[in-house]
XYZ file of C-alpha atoms in Angstrom:
751
model
C -29.799 -191.348 -35.722
C -28.784 -189.108 -38.159
C -28.248 -192.103 -40.593
C -32.550 -193.073 -40.290
C -35.105 -191.846 -42.098
C -36.453 -189.030 -40.688
C -40.792 -189.222 -40.092
C -41.175 -185.204 -39.700
C -39.767 -183.211 -42.501
C -36.635 -180.465 -41.373
C -37.187 -177.722 -39.220
C -36.427 -175.111 -41.911
C -38.509 -176.868 -44.666
C -41.703 -176.647 -41.901
C -40.868 -173.464 -40.749
C -41.339 -172.391 -44.208
C -44.654 -174.456 -44.692
C -46.236 -172.913 -42.057
C -47.261 -169.337 -40.668
C -44.811 -168.741 -37.605
C -46.521 -168.822 -34.375
C -44.763 -166.258 -31.938
C -43.807 -169.034 -30.091
C -42.808 -171.077 -32.389
C -40.967 -168.066 -33.347
C -39.451 -167.526 -29.933
C -38.266 -171.090 -30.441
C -36.730 -170.697 -33.850
C -34.080 -167.609 -32.555
C -33.066 -169.484 -28.972
C -32.602 -172.422 -31.184
C -30.553 -170.435 -34.240
C -27.828 -169.554 -31.504
C -27.849 -172.903 -30.323
C -27.285 -175.128 -33.349
C -25.764 -178.335 -31.624
C -28.026 -178.760 -28.715
C -30.875 -179.968 -27.534
C -33.026 -177.340 -27.170
C -35.681 -177.451 -23.385
C -38.402 -174.494 -24.476
C -40.005 -174.243 -21.288
C -44.261 -174.397 -21.711
C -46.009 -174.291 -18.843
C -45.364 -177.688 -16.154
C -43.108 -179.206 -18.640
C -39.348 -178.576 -21.263
C -40.648 -178.899 -25.059
C -38.747 -180.348 -27.859
C -39.639 -179.332 -31.644
C -38.002 -180.882 -35.174
C -34.932 -182.537 -35.193
C -34.885 -182.565 -31.803
C -37.546 -183.898 -30.588
C -36.785 -186.952 -33.175
C -33.342 -187.204 -31.075
C -34.593 -186.854 -27.898
C -37.139 -189.028 -28.059
C -34.480 -191.825 -29.074
C -32.550 -191.153 -26.369
C -34.783 -190.502 -23.959
C -36.961 -193.676 -24.691
C -40.552 -190.986 -24.814
C -42.890 -190.260 -26.752
C -42.381 -188.268 -30.280
C -45.607 -187.106 -30.797
C -46.782 -184.071 -33.000
C -47.698 -180.309 -32.970
C -50.094 -179.371 -35.660
C -53.671 -178.156 -37.156
C -55.831 -179.010 -39.340
C -54.609 -178.641 -43.112
C -50.794 -177.900 -41.044
C -47.506 -179.743 -40.949
C -47.285 -181.833 -38.517
C -44.321 -180.376 -36.513
C -42.253 -183.535 -34.321
C -42.542 -182.202 -30.594
C -41.864 -184.814 -27.458
C -41.477 -183.015 -23.852
C -40.949 -183.625 -19.942
C -41.854 -182.463 -16.956
C -40.207 -179.569 -15.539
C -39.685 -180.620 -11.881
C -37.786 -184.263 -13.375
C -35.358 -182.846 -15.930
C -32.219 -183.352 -14.795
C -32.570 -187.585 -15.031
C -33.626 -186.330 -18.460
C -30.941 -184.167 -19.110
C -28.057 -186.795 -17.411
C -28.614 -189.793 -19.779
C -28.593 -186.905 -23.419
C -25.363 -186.023 -21.132
C -24.236 -189.392 -21.003
C -24.892 -189.855 -24.916
C -23.002 -187.248 -25.587
C -25.382 -183.856 -26.216
C -25.152 -180.488 -25.322
C -28.453 -179.592 -23.527
C -29.752 -175.836 -24.128
C -32.065 -174.842 -21.781
C -34.913 -171.764 -22.045
C -37.056 -170.807 -19.279
C -39.386 -168.363 -18.588
C -38.450 -165.197 -17.896
C -41.460 -163.606 -16.756
C -44.379 -164.385 -14.296
C -47.227 -165.600 -17.018
C -49.974 -163.769 -15.084
C -48.241 -160.500 -15.446
C -47.384 -161.402 -19.463
C -49.725 -159.642 -22.038
C -49.504 -162.152 -24.680
C -46.460 -164.281 -25.082
C -44.216 -165.102 -21.841
C -40.956 -164.086 -22.272
C -38.312 -166.467 -22.477
C -34.651 -166.805 -22.640
C -31.732 -168.916 -22.879
C -30.604 -169.327 -19.549
C -27.914 -172.003 -19.987
C -26.102 -174.644 -21.840
C -25.509 -177.395 -20.165
C -22.873 -179.999 -21.757
C -20.440 -182.918 -20.428
C -17.467 -180.816 -19.540
C -19.859 -178.045 -17.307
C -22.377 -179.730 -15.273
C -23.023 -179.218 -11.816
C -25.778 -181.026 -10.599
C -24.879 -184.317 -8.222
C -27.251 -186.092 -10.363
C -25.201 -186.057 -13.555
C -21.996 -186.525 -11.672
C -20.138 -189.244 -10.252
C -19.103 -188.273 -7.009
C -16.202 -189.960 -7.015
C -14.740 -188.592 -10.093
C -13.380 -185.422 -11.148
C -15.840 -184.081 -13.821
C -12.878 -181.909 -16.514
C -13.527 -179.063 -19.056
C -10.193 -180.085 -21.051
C -8.911 -176.999 -23.260
C -5.959 -177.368 -26.179
C -4.442 -175.389 -27.866
C -1.020 -176.487 -29.885
C 1.803 -174.232 -31.827
C 5.148 -174.515 -32.645
C 6.680 -174.969 -29.258
C 3.648 -177.985 -28.068
C 0.566 -178.114 -26.481
C -0.782 -176.187 -23.724
C -3.048 -178.069 -21.872
C -6.384 -176.776 -19.313
C -7.953 -179.282 -16.927
C -11.164 -176.682 -15.684
C -13.649 -179.029 -12.747
C -16.506 -176.915 -12.867
C -18.100 -178.301 -10.231
C -16.093 -178.207 -7.715
C -13.600 -174.858 -8.945
C -10.053 -176.823 -9.593
C -8.351 -175.091 -12.481
C -4.792 -177.567 -13.742
C -2.700 -175.989 -16.642
C 0.646 -177.933 -18.502
C 2.535 -177.714 -21.332
C 3.390 -181.014 -23.193
C 6.626 -180.527 -25.162
C 5.175 -183.406 -28.180
C 2.244 -184.369 -28.751
C 3.003 -187.900 -28.663
C 2.846 -187.493 -24.759
C -1.494 -185.773 -25.314
C -3.292 -188.946 -24.986
C -0.962 -190.271 -21.919
C -2.248 -186.997 -20.292
C -5.375 -186.948 -21.335
C -5.835 -190.726 -20.107
C -5.240 -189.294 -16.687
C -7.299 -186.258 -16.657
C -10.698 -188.734 -18.354
C -11.790 -185.378 -19.060
C -15.884 -185.133 -19.917
C -15.623 -182.681 -23.234
C -12.724 -181.860 -24.842
C -11.873 -178.269 -26.456
C -9.679 -176.961 -29.268
C -9.525 -174.802 -32.041
C -12.542 -175.578 -34.744
C -9.380 -175.432 -37.161
C -7.229 -178.317 -35.651
C -9.026 -181.061 -37.426
C -5.599 -183.064 -36.411
C -5.425 -182.162 -32.745
C -9.779 -183.174 -32.923
C -8.117 -186.161 -34.713
C -5.816 -186.960 -31.808
C -8.203 -186.575 -28.972
C -10.420 -188.742 -30.439
C -8.075 -191.043 -30.544
C -7.476 -190.951 -27.496
C -10.848 -191.103 -25.792
C -13.329 -192.358 -28.721
C -16.479 -191.740 -26.120
C -15.985 -187.768 -25.315
C -17.418 -185.101 -26.656
C -15.389 -182.402 -28.425
C -16.481 -178.889 -29.479
C -14.486 -176.858 -31.560
C -13.649 -172.910 -30.795
C -13.226 -170.118 -32.431
C -9.536 -169.827 -33.085
C -10.033 -165.947 -32.417
C -10.690 -167.421 -28.692
C -7.056 -169.106 -28.414
C -5.319 -165.992 -27.085
C -4.019 -165.752 -23.683
C -6.121 -161.941 -22.769
C -8.484 -163.425 -21.182
C -6.584 -165.697 -19.426
C -4.216 -162.882 -17.965
C -6.955 -160.902 -17.237
C -9.226 -163.542 -14.735
C -5.566 -164.761 -13.376
C -5.035 -160.961 -12.140
C -8.807 -160.271 -9.967
C -8.399 -163.919 -8.738
C -4.975 -162.883 -7.640
C -2.994 -165.869 -8.501
C 1.000 -164.725 -9.455
C 1.845 -163.863 -12.695
C 5.294 -163.662 -12.523
C 5.799 -165.706 -15.966
C 6.108 -169.180 -15.390
C 3.096 -170.247 -16.484
C 3.086 -171.608 -20.337
C 0.993 -169.023 -22.805
C 0.531 -172.295 -24.650
C -1.595 -172.798 -21.284
C -2.607 -169.680 -20.829
C -4.460 -169.359 -24.565
C -6.095 -172.501 -23.538
C -7.416 -171.548 -20.111
C -8.688 -168.243 -22.167
C -10.396 -170.843 -24.088
C -11.768 -172.443 -21.571
C -12.864 -169.324 -19.622
C -14.969 -168.468 -22.756
C -16.269 -171.605 -23.668
C -17.897 -171.393 -19.826
C -19.265 -167.720 -20.053
C -21.136 -168.997 -23.443
C -22.748 -172.028 -22.007
C -23.167 -171.397 -18.179
C -23.857 -168.497 -17.200
C -23.413 -167.947 -14.028
C -20.791 -167.018 -11.415
C -16.391 -168.590 -11.837
C -15.684 -167.246 -8.706
C -15.159 -170.211 -7.359
C -12.460 -171.413 -9.451
C -9.618 -171.435 -7.593
C -5.793 -169.882 -9.021
C -4.296 -172.528 -10.961
C -1.829 -176.099 -10.022
C 0.394 -176.458 -12.358
C 0.046 -180.328 -13.512
C 4.038 -180.802 -13.446
C 5.728 -183.958 -14.628
C 9.637 -183.520 -12.867
C 7.908 -184.410 -8.824
C 5.645 -186.884 -9.953
C 6.010 -190.891 -10.571
C 5.229 -191.081 -14.684
C 2.478 -193.674 -15.520
C 1.677 -193.337 -19.390
C -1.657 -194.629 -20.241
C -0.512 -198.519 -20.860
C 0.536 -198.998 -17.107
C -2.664 -197.671 -15.792
C -4.427 -199.915 -17.474
C -2.496 -202.960 -17.514
C -2.547 -202.173 -13.753
C -5.588 -202.362 -13.672
C -6.427 -199.247 -11.444
C -9.310 -197.698 -11.760
C -11.029 -200.098 -13.513
C -10.493 -204.006 -14.388
C -9.940 -205.089 -18.234
C -13.423 -205.254 -18.489
C -14.543 -202.112 -17.131
C -15.442 -202.917 -13.533
C -14.663 -201.152 -10.253
C -14.398 -204.202 -8.880
C -11.311 -206.289 -9.045
C -9.233 -202.919 -9.780
C -6.355 -201.535 -7.180
C -8.925 -198.235 -6.179
C -11.276 -200.715 -5.315
C -9.105 -202.726 -2.835
C -7.750 -199.621 -1.361
C -10.960 -196.923 -1.303
C -11.572 -197.067 2.903
C -13.083 -193.269 2.130
C -16.051 -191.792 3.477
C -16.221 -188.362 1.603
C -16.929 -188.181 -2.244
C -14.400 -185.813 -1.372
C -12.250 -188.276 -0.183
C -12.604 -190.523 -3.088
C -11.798 -188.062 -5.424
C -8.449 -187.178 -3.978
C -7.379 -190.436 -3.074
C -8.249 -191.044 -7.152
C -5.894 -188.201 -8.009
C -3.320 -189.661 -5.327
C -3.067 -193.412 -7.485
C -3.186 -191.805 -10.762
C -0.292 -189.707 -9.785
C 1.692 -191.290 -7.400
C 4.785 -188.973 -6.174
C 8.786 -188.954 -6.953
C 9.330 -186.915 -3.311
C 10.821 -188.952 -0.554
C 10.411 -185.570 1.798
C 6.654 -185.376 -0.197
C 5.899 -188.477 0.328
C 7.233 -189.899 3.934
C 4.650 -186.820 5.050
C 1.685 -188.956 3.799
C 3.044 -192.353 5.095
C 3.607 -190.331 8.943
C -0.243 -188.990 8.580
C -1.086 -192.459 7.447
C 0.816 -194.593 10.437
C -0.636 -192.193 12.958
C -4.602 -192.598 11.752
C -3.539 -196.545 11.532
C -2.040 -196.441 15.518
C -4.657 -193.762 17.173
C -7.928 -195.888 16.140
C -10.394 -194.167 18.522
C -8.874 -190.681 17.290
C -9.525 -192.212 13.666
C -12.671 -193.264 14.448
C -13.957 -190.320 15.584
C -13.019 -188.349 12.741
C -13.982 -190.600 10.096
C -17.310 -190.718 11.561
C -17.407 -186.849 11.297
C -16.133 -187.084 7.685
C -18.803 -189.858 6.796
C -21.385 -187.404 7.668
C -19.982 -183.885 5.854
C -21.530 -182.911 2.099
C -19.645 -182.943 -0.406
C -18.859 -179.214 0.119
C -15.983 -179.260 -2.958
C -19.228 -179.204 -5.277
C -21.100 -177.456 -2.808
C -19.022 -174.322 -4.184
C -19.413 -174.964 -7.327
C -23.008 -174.357 -7.357
C -22.910 -171.581 -4.826
C -20.759 -169.371 -7.215
C -23.512 -170.148 -9.997
C -26.707 -169.533 -7.358
C -27.928 -172.859 -8.020
C -28.576 -174.030 -4.226
C -31.072 -175.226 -2.531
C -32.459 -174.601 1.216
C -31.350 -177.738 1.931
C -28.127 -177.664 0.285
C -27.419 -174.032 3.209
C -29.089 -176.019 6.348
C -26.779 -178.983 4.660
C -23.821 -177.070 4.562
C -24.590 -175.674 8.842
C -24.521 -179.047 9.855
C -21.286 -180.125 7.788
C -19.299 -176.545 9.650
C -20.157 -177.943 12.682
C -18.933 -181.192 12.307
C -15.489 -179.149 10.801
C -15.640 -177.231 14.327
C -15.451 -180.959 16.084
C -13.202 -182.524 13.392
C -10.446 -178.919 14.377
C -10.374 -179.992 17.825
C -9.528 -183.301 17.449
C -7.414 -182.717 14.581
C -5.571 -179.715 17.023
C -3.432 -181.592 19.539
C -2.289 -184.047 16.813
C 1.864 -183.061 16.036
C 2.980 -185.014 12.757
C 3.227 -182.586 10.034
C -0.013 -182.978 7.521
C -2.356 -183.653 10.170
C -1.296 -180.589 11.836
C -1.365 -178.515 8.488
C -5.344 -180.064 7.513
C -6.299 -178.497 11.450
C -5.409 -175.541 10.324
C -6.899 -175.142 7.259
C -9.927 -176.535 8.561
C -11.965 -173.599 8.762
C -15.277 -173.517 10.656
C -17.214 -170.633 10.271
C -18.680 -169.770 13.426
C -20.188 -166.600 11.305
C -21.943 -168.551 8.972
C -23.147 -171.586 10.657
C -24.810 -168.824 12.986
C -26.483 -166.785 10.333
C -27.673 -169.864 8.639
C -29.350 -171.468 11.705
C -31.317 -167.426 12.604
C -31.976 -167.623 9.094
C -33.077 -171.097 7.939
C -35.793 -172.702 9.331
C -34.885 -176.413 10.163
C -36.851 -178.070 8.515
C -36.408 -175.699 5.333
C -38.036 -176.694 1.571
C -36.428 -178.347 -1.592
C -37.274 -175.783 -3.610
C -36.376 -171.401 -2.445
C -39.939 -171.282 -3.988
C -42.117 -173.066 -1.685
C -42.802 -170.910 0.743
C -41.725 -171.511 4.644
C -38.028 -171.092 4.414
C -37.356 -168.556 6.110
C -37.397 -169.558 10.919
C -40.282 -167.868 12.299
C -38.429 -164.526 14.030
C -35.807 -163.978 11.881
C -37.740 -161.401 10.143
C -39.951 -159.120 11.522
C -42.058 -158.223 7.747
C -41.637 -161.963 7.151
C -43.608 -162.979 10.623
C -46.193 -160.017 9.805
C -47.001 -161.162 6.504
C -46.860 -165.578 7.769
C -49.829 -164.367 10.084
C -51.685 -162.511 7.574
C -51.219 -166.049 5.214
C -51.744 -167.578 7.482
C -54.960 -166.536 9.622
C -56.507 -165.292 6.192
C -56.003 -169.321 5.415
C -58.152 -169.424 8.746
C -60.990 -167.115 7.917
C -61.525 -168.535 4.367
C -62.235 -172.128 5.972
C -64.302 -170.151 8.189
C -65.610 -168.519 5.563
C -66.811 -171.464 3.627
C -68.681 -173.338 6.998
C -70.483 -169.747 7.303
C -72.325 -170.123 3.481
C -73.119 -172.969 3.391
C -75.004 -172.570 7.004
C -76.828 -169.206 5.661
C -77.269 -170.936 1.678
C -78.266 -174.459 3.137
C -75.808 -175.666 0.259
C -74.575 -178.206 1.857
C -71.670 -178.669 -1.322
C -71.078 -175.221 -1.643
C -67.468 -174.985 -1.670
C -64.618 -171.932 -1.505
C -61.649 -173.062 -4.332
C -58.835 -171.305 -5.445
C -57.486 -171.001 -9.262
C -54.292 -168.122 -10.447
C -56.821 -167.256 -12.758
C -59.826 -166.353 -11.211
C -58.262 -166.344 -7.152
C -60.747 -167.755 -4.861
C -64.254 -168.245 -5.442
C -67.421 -169.755 -4.232
C -68.094 -172.583 -6.946
C -72.239 -174.270 -6.421
C -73.349 -176.898 -8.500
C -76.232 -176.129 -11.187
C -78.748 -178.225 -8.468
C -78.193 -175.299 -6.552
C -78.197 -172.355 -8.084
C -81.525 -171.756 -7.246
C -80.506 -170.977 -3.586
C -78.079 -168.549 -4.259
C -77.888 -165.423 -2.226
C -78.636 -162.529 -3.936
C -75.458 -160.617 -2.973
C -74.201 -163.660 -5.279
C -71.871 -162.526 -8.641
C -71.590 -164.610 -11.010
C -68.185 -165.285 -12.669
C -68.312 -167.991 -14.368
C -69.766 -170.971 -15.494
C -68.473 -174.029 -16.279
C -69.998 -177.297 -17.760
C -71.541 -178.473 -14.056
C -71.460 -175.656 -11.903
C -71.200 -171.934 -11.663
C -68.337 -169.343 -10.128
C -69.100 -166.767 -8.091
C -68.138 -163.889 -5.426
C -69.095 -161.956 -2.258
C -67.512 -158.196 -1.958
C -66.340 -159.962 2.168
C -64.583 -162.855 -0.266
C -63.053 -160.113 -2.636
C -62.068 -158.433 -0.065
C -60.173 -160.699 2.039
C -58.563 -162.479 -1.284
C -56.508 -159.578 -1.998
C -55.436 -159.418 1.478
C -54.372 -162.802 1.499
C -53.036 -163.020 -2.327
C -51.204 -159.930 -1.830
C -49.360 -161.086 1.141
C -48.139 -164.718 -0.123
C -47.150 -163.019 -2.920
C -44.932 -160.315 -0.623
C -43.912 -163.238 1.704
C -42.394 -165.125 -1.057
C -40.676 -162.588 -2.755
C -38.989 -161.559 0.157
C -38.099 -165.130 1.887
C -36.753 -165.623 -1.594
C -35.285 -162.070 -1.437
C -33.641 -163.013 2.035
C -32.553 -166.158 0.609
C -30.299 -165.303 -1.986
C -28.988 -162.724 0.134
C -27.568 -165.261 2.361
C -26.973 -167.346 -0.442
C -24.446 -164.645 -2.051
C -22.721 -163.691 1.354
C -21.626 -167.744 1.835
C -20.206 -167.452 -1.398
C -18.716 -164.983 -0.752
C -16.746 -166.953 1.272
C -15.524 -169.411 -1.378
C -11.609 -169.199 -0.735
C -12.585 -170.054 3.196
C -14.908 -172.990 2.105
C -12.414 -174.697 -0.901
C -9.607 -174.202 1.804
C -11.360 -176.642 4.239
C -13.033 -179.073 1.752
C -9.001 -179.374 0.385
C -7.584 -180.217 3.758
C -11.147 -182.425 4.699
C -10.361 -184.917 1.604
C -6.549 -185.047 2.805
C -7.484 -186.083 6.410
C -10.069 -188.620 4.547
C -7.650 -189.997 2.589
C -4.934 -190.496 5.052
C -7.778 -192.214 7.701
C -9.032 -194.102 4.171
C -5.556 -195.650 4.018
C -4.820 -196.485 7.678
C -8.367 -198.723 7.779
C -6.993 -200.710 4.450
C -3.258 -200.754 5.857
C -5.115 -202.576 9.047
C -7.478 -204.247 7.439
C -5.421 -205.896 4.706
C -1.926 -205.909 6.975
C 0.526 -203.794 4.884
C 3.390 -202.824 6.336
C 4.886 -199.201 6.073
C 7.569 -199.051 2.843
C 10.946 -197.775 3.656
C 11.170 -195.428 0.423
C 15.478 -194.422 0.029
C 17.576 -192.867 -2.749
C 18.901 -195.592 -3.656
C 18.179 -197.142 -6.994
C 17.520 -200.902 -5.500
C 14.374 -202.846 -4.844
C 14.127 -205.687 -1.915
C 10.101 -206.700 -1.336
C 9.783 -209.537 1.302
C 6.621 -211.527 1.322
C 5.028 -209.443 -0.725
C 1.604 -210.002 -2.214
C -1.036 -208.735 -4.739
C -3.699 -207.009 -2.676
C -6.375 -207.682 -5.658
C -5.499 -211.526 -5.579
C -5.780 -211.518 -2.078
C -8.448 -209.338 -0.873
C -10.190 -211.959 -3.734
C -8.921 -215.302 -2.830
C -8.479 -214.080 0.907
C -5.266 -214.523 3.158
C -4.976 -218.109 3.006
C -4.929 -218.411 -0.816
C -2.400 -216.455 -1.581
C 1.244 -217.167 -1.719
C 3.687 -214.073 -1.100
C 7.119 -213.725 -3.242
C 10.429 -212.142 -2.375
C 11.619 -209.833 -5.159
C 14.584 -208.367 -5.344
C 16.418 -205.751 -8.125
C 19.803 -203.570 -7.885
C 21.558 -201.977 -10.844
C 24.637 -203.023 -9.436
C 23.240 -206.738 -8.971
C 20.130 -208.415 -10.562
C 19.405 -205.872 -12.712
C 16.711 -207.756 -14.734
C 15.185 -211.191 -13.210
C 13.593 -213.047 -16.049
C 10.478 -215.281 -15.123
C 9.355 -218.540 -17.000
C 6.935 -220.888 -16.259
C 3.560 -222.926 -17.230
C 0.263 -220.749 -18.018
C -1.496 -219.973 -14.979
C 1.268 -220.273 -12.890
C 1.837 -216.652 -11.771
C 4.258 -214.788 -13.790
C 1.720 -211.694 -14.448
C 0.083 -211.976 -10.783
C 3.716 -211.644 -9.805
C 4.814 -208.745 -12.210
C 2.006 -207.198 -11.737
C 2.115 -206.737 -7.758
C 5.646 -205.621 -7.173
C 4.914 -203.196 -9.660
C 1.445 -202.394 -7.945
C 3.247 -202.075 -4.449
C 5.976 -199.643 -5.860
C 3.589 -197.506 -6.740
C 0.970 -197.424 -3.435
C 4.735 -196.631 -1.818
C 4.774 -193.306 -3.992
C 1.815 -192.666 -3.252
C 1.736 -192.398 0.483
C -0.040 -195.835 0.882
C 1.289 -198.744 3.398
C 2.139 -201.843 1.140
C 1.012 -205.460 1.437
C 4.164 -206.978 2.375
C 6.359 -208.128 5.332
C 9.256 -205.320 4.425
C 9.949 -203.351 1.424
C 12.435 -201.439 0.401
C 12.311 -198.972 -2.452
C 14.745 -197.069 -4.493
C 12.089 -193.683 -5.696
C 11.189 -194.557 -9.384
C 10.331 -191.597 -11.478
C 8.583 -193.430 -14.804
C 6.855 -196.821 -14.285
C 6.432 -198.405 -17.063
C 4.270 -202.758 -18.289
C 3.738 -204.032 -21.252
C 1.741 -206.862 -20.195
C -1.437 -208.803 -22.076
C -2.665 -209.138 -25.938
C -4.870 -206.660 -26.845
C -5.515 -205.168 -30.842
C -6.903 -201.678 -31.597
C -8.504 -202.557 -34.833
C -9.951 -198.524 -34.783
C -6.303 -197.268 -35.443
C -5.630 -200.041 -37.071
C -2.808 -201.768 -35.464
C -2.907 -205.563 -34.838
C -1.833 -207.769 -31.816
C 2.014 -207.492 -32.465
C 2.015 -204.025 -33.794
C 0.375 -202.588 -30.333
C 3.310 -204.384 -28.460
C 5.276 -203.660 -30.441
C 4.430 -199.854 -30.317
C 4.644 -200.230 -26.972
C 7.636 -201.863 -26.438
C 9.465 -199.299 -28.479
C 7.683 -196.683 -25.965
C 9.328 -198.002 -22.970
C 13.086 -198.516 -24.978
C 12.868 -194.627 -25.819
C 11.848 -193.301 -22.619
C 14.035 -195.641 -20.554
C 16.106 -193.554 -17.333
C 18.310 -194.358 -14.504
C 15.187 -194.783 -12.233
C 12.749 -197.106 -14.384
C 11.113 -199.754 -13.643
C 10.498 -202.198 -16.211
C 7.656 -204.763 -16.568
C 7.263 -206.899 -19.616
C 5.257 -209.683 -20.496
C 5.515 -212.289 -23.270
C 7.362 -209.477 -25.302
C 7.135 -210.984 -29.024
C 4.773 -214.175 -28.449
C 2.087 -211.854 -31.013
C 4.496 -212.979 -34.118
C 5.826 -216.471 -34.937
C 8.833 -218.097 -31.981
C 11.571 -217.693 -34.061
C 11.072 -214.530 -34.337
C 9.768 -214.099 -31.094
C 12.266 -215.246 -28.894
C 14.779 -212.826 -31.023
C 12.849 -209.614 -30.327
C 12.880 -210.364 -26.665
C 15.812 -211.768 -26.752
C 16.773 -207.815 -28.214
C 15.347 -206.379 -25.540
C 16.031 -207.431 -23.130
C 20.278 -207.531 -24.514
C 19.385 -203.788 -24.535
C 17.341 -203.470 -21.193
C 20.839 -205.245 -19.960
C 23.400 -202.908 -21.491
C 21.440 -200.018 -21.328
C 23.824 -196.461 -19.160
C 20.563 -196.176 -17.427
C 20.231 -199.873 -16.603
C 16.550 -199.293 -15.557
C 14.848 -202.137 -12.351
C 13.637 -205.364 -15.426
C 11.146 -207.850 -14.564
C 11.002 -209.646 -18.016
C 8.244 -212.453 -17.646
C 8.313 -215.039 -21.054
C 7.598 -218.360 -22.110
C 10.947 -218.817 -23.929
C 12.837 -221.215 -21.513
C 15.783 -220.138 -23.965
C 15.811 -217.129 -22.683
C 17.423 -218.373 -19.394
C 20.913 -219.119 -21.012
C 20.970 -214.954 -21.228
C 21.941 -215.579 -17.497
């Protein structure tokens, strides 16, 4: 949009050419404070946009661009969206990488003398959105902040929708693309002056919004204060660079979110020592989350995801991207999956309740911000009732991981009971609509509600009586916010109007009157309704505040539910696709009998896949060379072995008849041919860079998958490169396990 000629003058020249109205002055003041956001300015039932914001938003949202002007004035570009449907429009702007500043009316129009007071209530950005309509239920929504100094790069990742906080420190900037690729943030914060860091982020994730923050905010002070308030351990183990990044995140959230952050949990450290490291190329080559075409169908996650809740789906995704490298922790997960697989009746009971549970993690985020609806809270009551049942079902289980989850489940019976006593069963979508509080909950509410209902009945009866008294069959009692209740009589019947009617307004086709009786009842009805709505809103907000104060209990319950959901989901996948429990050892060998590629088998069917064996041992067949024609299955075999290892170390059963897997700490893959035109890299350059990265980071527990090394250049050069790489891997002191597929049959001479 910026490169196209504007249909209207820019904001500043227009403003200088116009006589600034109070409303426009109000708009320009808020816009000046948020120059990088599209400003949604509330006018009545619409959010309006003006000047360049209108032009840009109209193009993105595909809505009409009009102008606001009077005769002889310079036209002001304008567009608008209805306030009741605003979330859908905000979602489109966020997907386009834009921020949205929301300026709302903070004063009742009926009380305003002149211009209604408006104020900025929130800036919605891709990394700070919490509304379900704008979020992928099965993926996290991270706001990542980075701070670079001489010691490396500190990273803070906050999912505001769930309250998750992660901190890590990278010793080398070269590790950043892999970490960003794993987290998949929606927005990145970095010092505005650090253009080199911005460029590094943009190269890693070209579509992600990068926001600059003042260097003064990249100091650990704010993070240290928050950690102390949150009760997190502050033993000095958290890197200073990560704390500086966390400070920038907290400062940014205070400026944009403008609501409570009590749901943010003490940070977890995204350590690298206790997990199987997967670099960006490996995650892409193994098609863990999406295929090479960007589709979920055909990915490994597509096969194994049998979770029943959004929370479980997000946790499974995290486990898949961060497999473990700890035998005890892996064994605990496998024990839980095995129990769930072997106890069908138990698993069915648990899965039924999990499928009916709402997204408790993301509800916590909206609770802290006070952006929940009555239906959210009545839904929470149903969730807590199911949590109580799940706790009873899980309690007798002796498996460590499941027992720990069962103990963490908190049905919060006092909260569930209070919701039941306070809110109506059929509570409306918005608290402002009334009828939120249950009859019998509050004596004043009951009294006001009865007065309101009886008053409306009196109005109906009064209309009938007046029709009979005056003989005007078309007489109607109507209401609007300006004049209140009035009697409307069409002009042909004006000669029948009684003397006690007092004229209030004349329209083109009728006249409006009031009577002393009507005015008296109006004061009772309207006063009662206003008091009723205010009191219901107050009681609802008190309830929300009291529930929000229990964030810790809700978070622990949500985490336990997600974990149980993943165990049951992996058990369903294991039964569905004939997966078996792998045997993991501290040895370095790998032995798989009748292994299968989980994705290919699911698509082709059981009869359409031929199982394969694989045996690797640093003291025996350390490197296996696979040759054969195109479409012979070389790449399928390579990916299958890598996926079996990955599944085993994330705690899943695997597609094989038997699988003995020595613990792997790094899984490398060099598969497929692709260039990086945006980065100025040819296919051959990409291949050599990825291969060099593998050779430079080998460990004795690495598993290396190489497919067609050297094919990006001439035949003789390619053979030489492939031969040299194979010899280096064999002679390496680390002696990693290697699968090497090639068209160069000459490599078989290496045996």
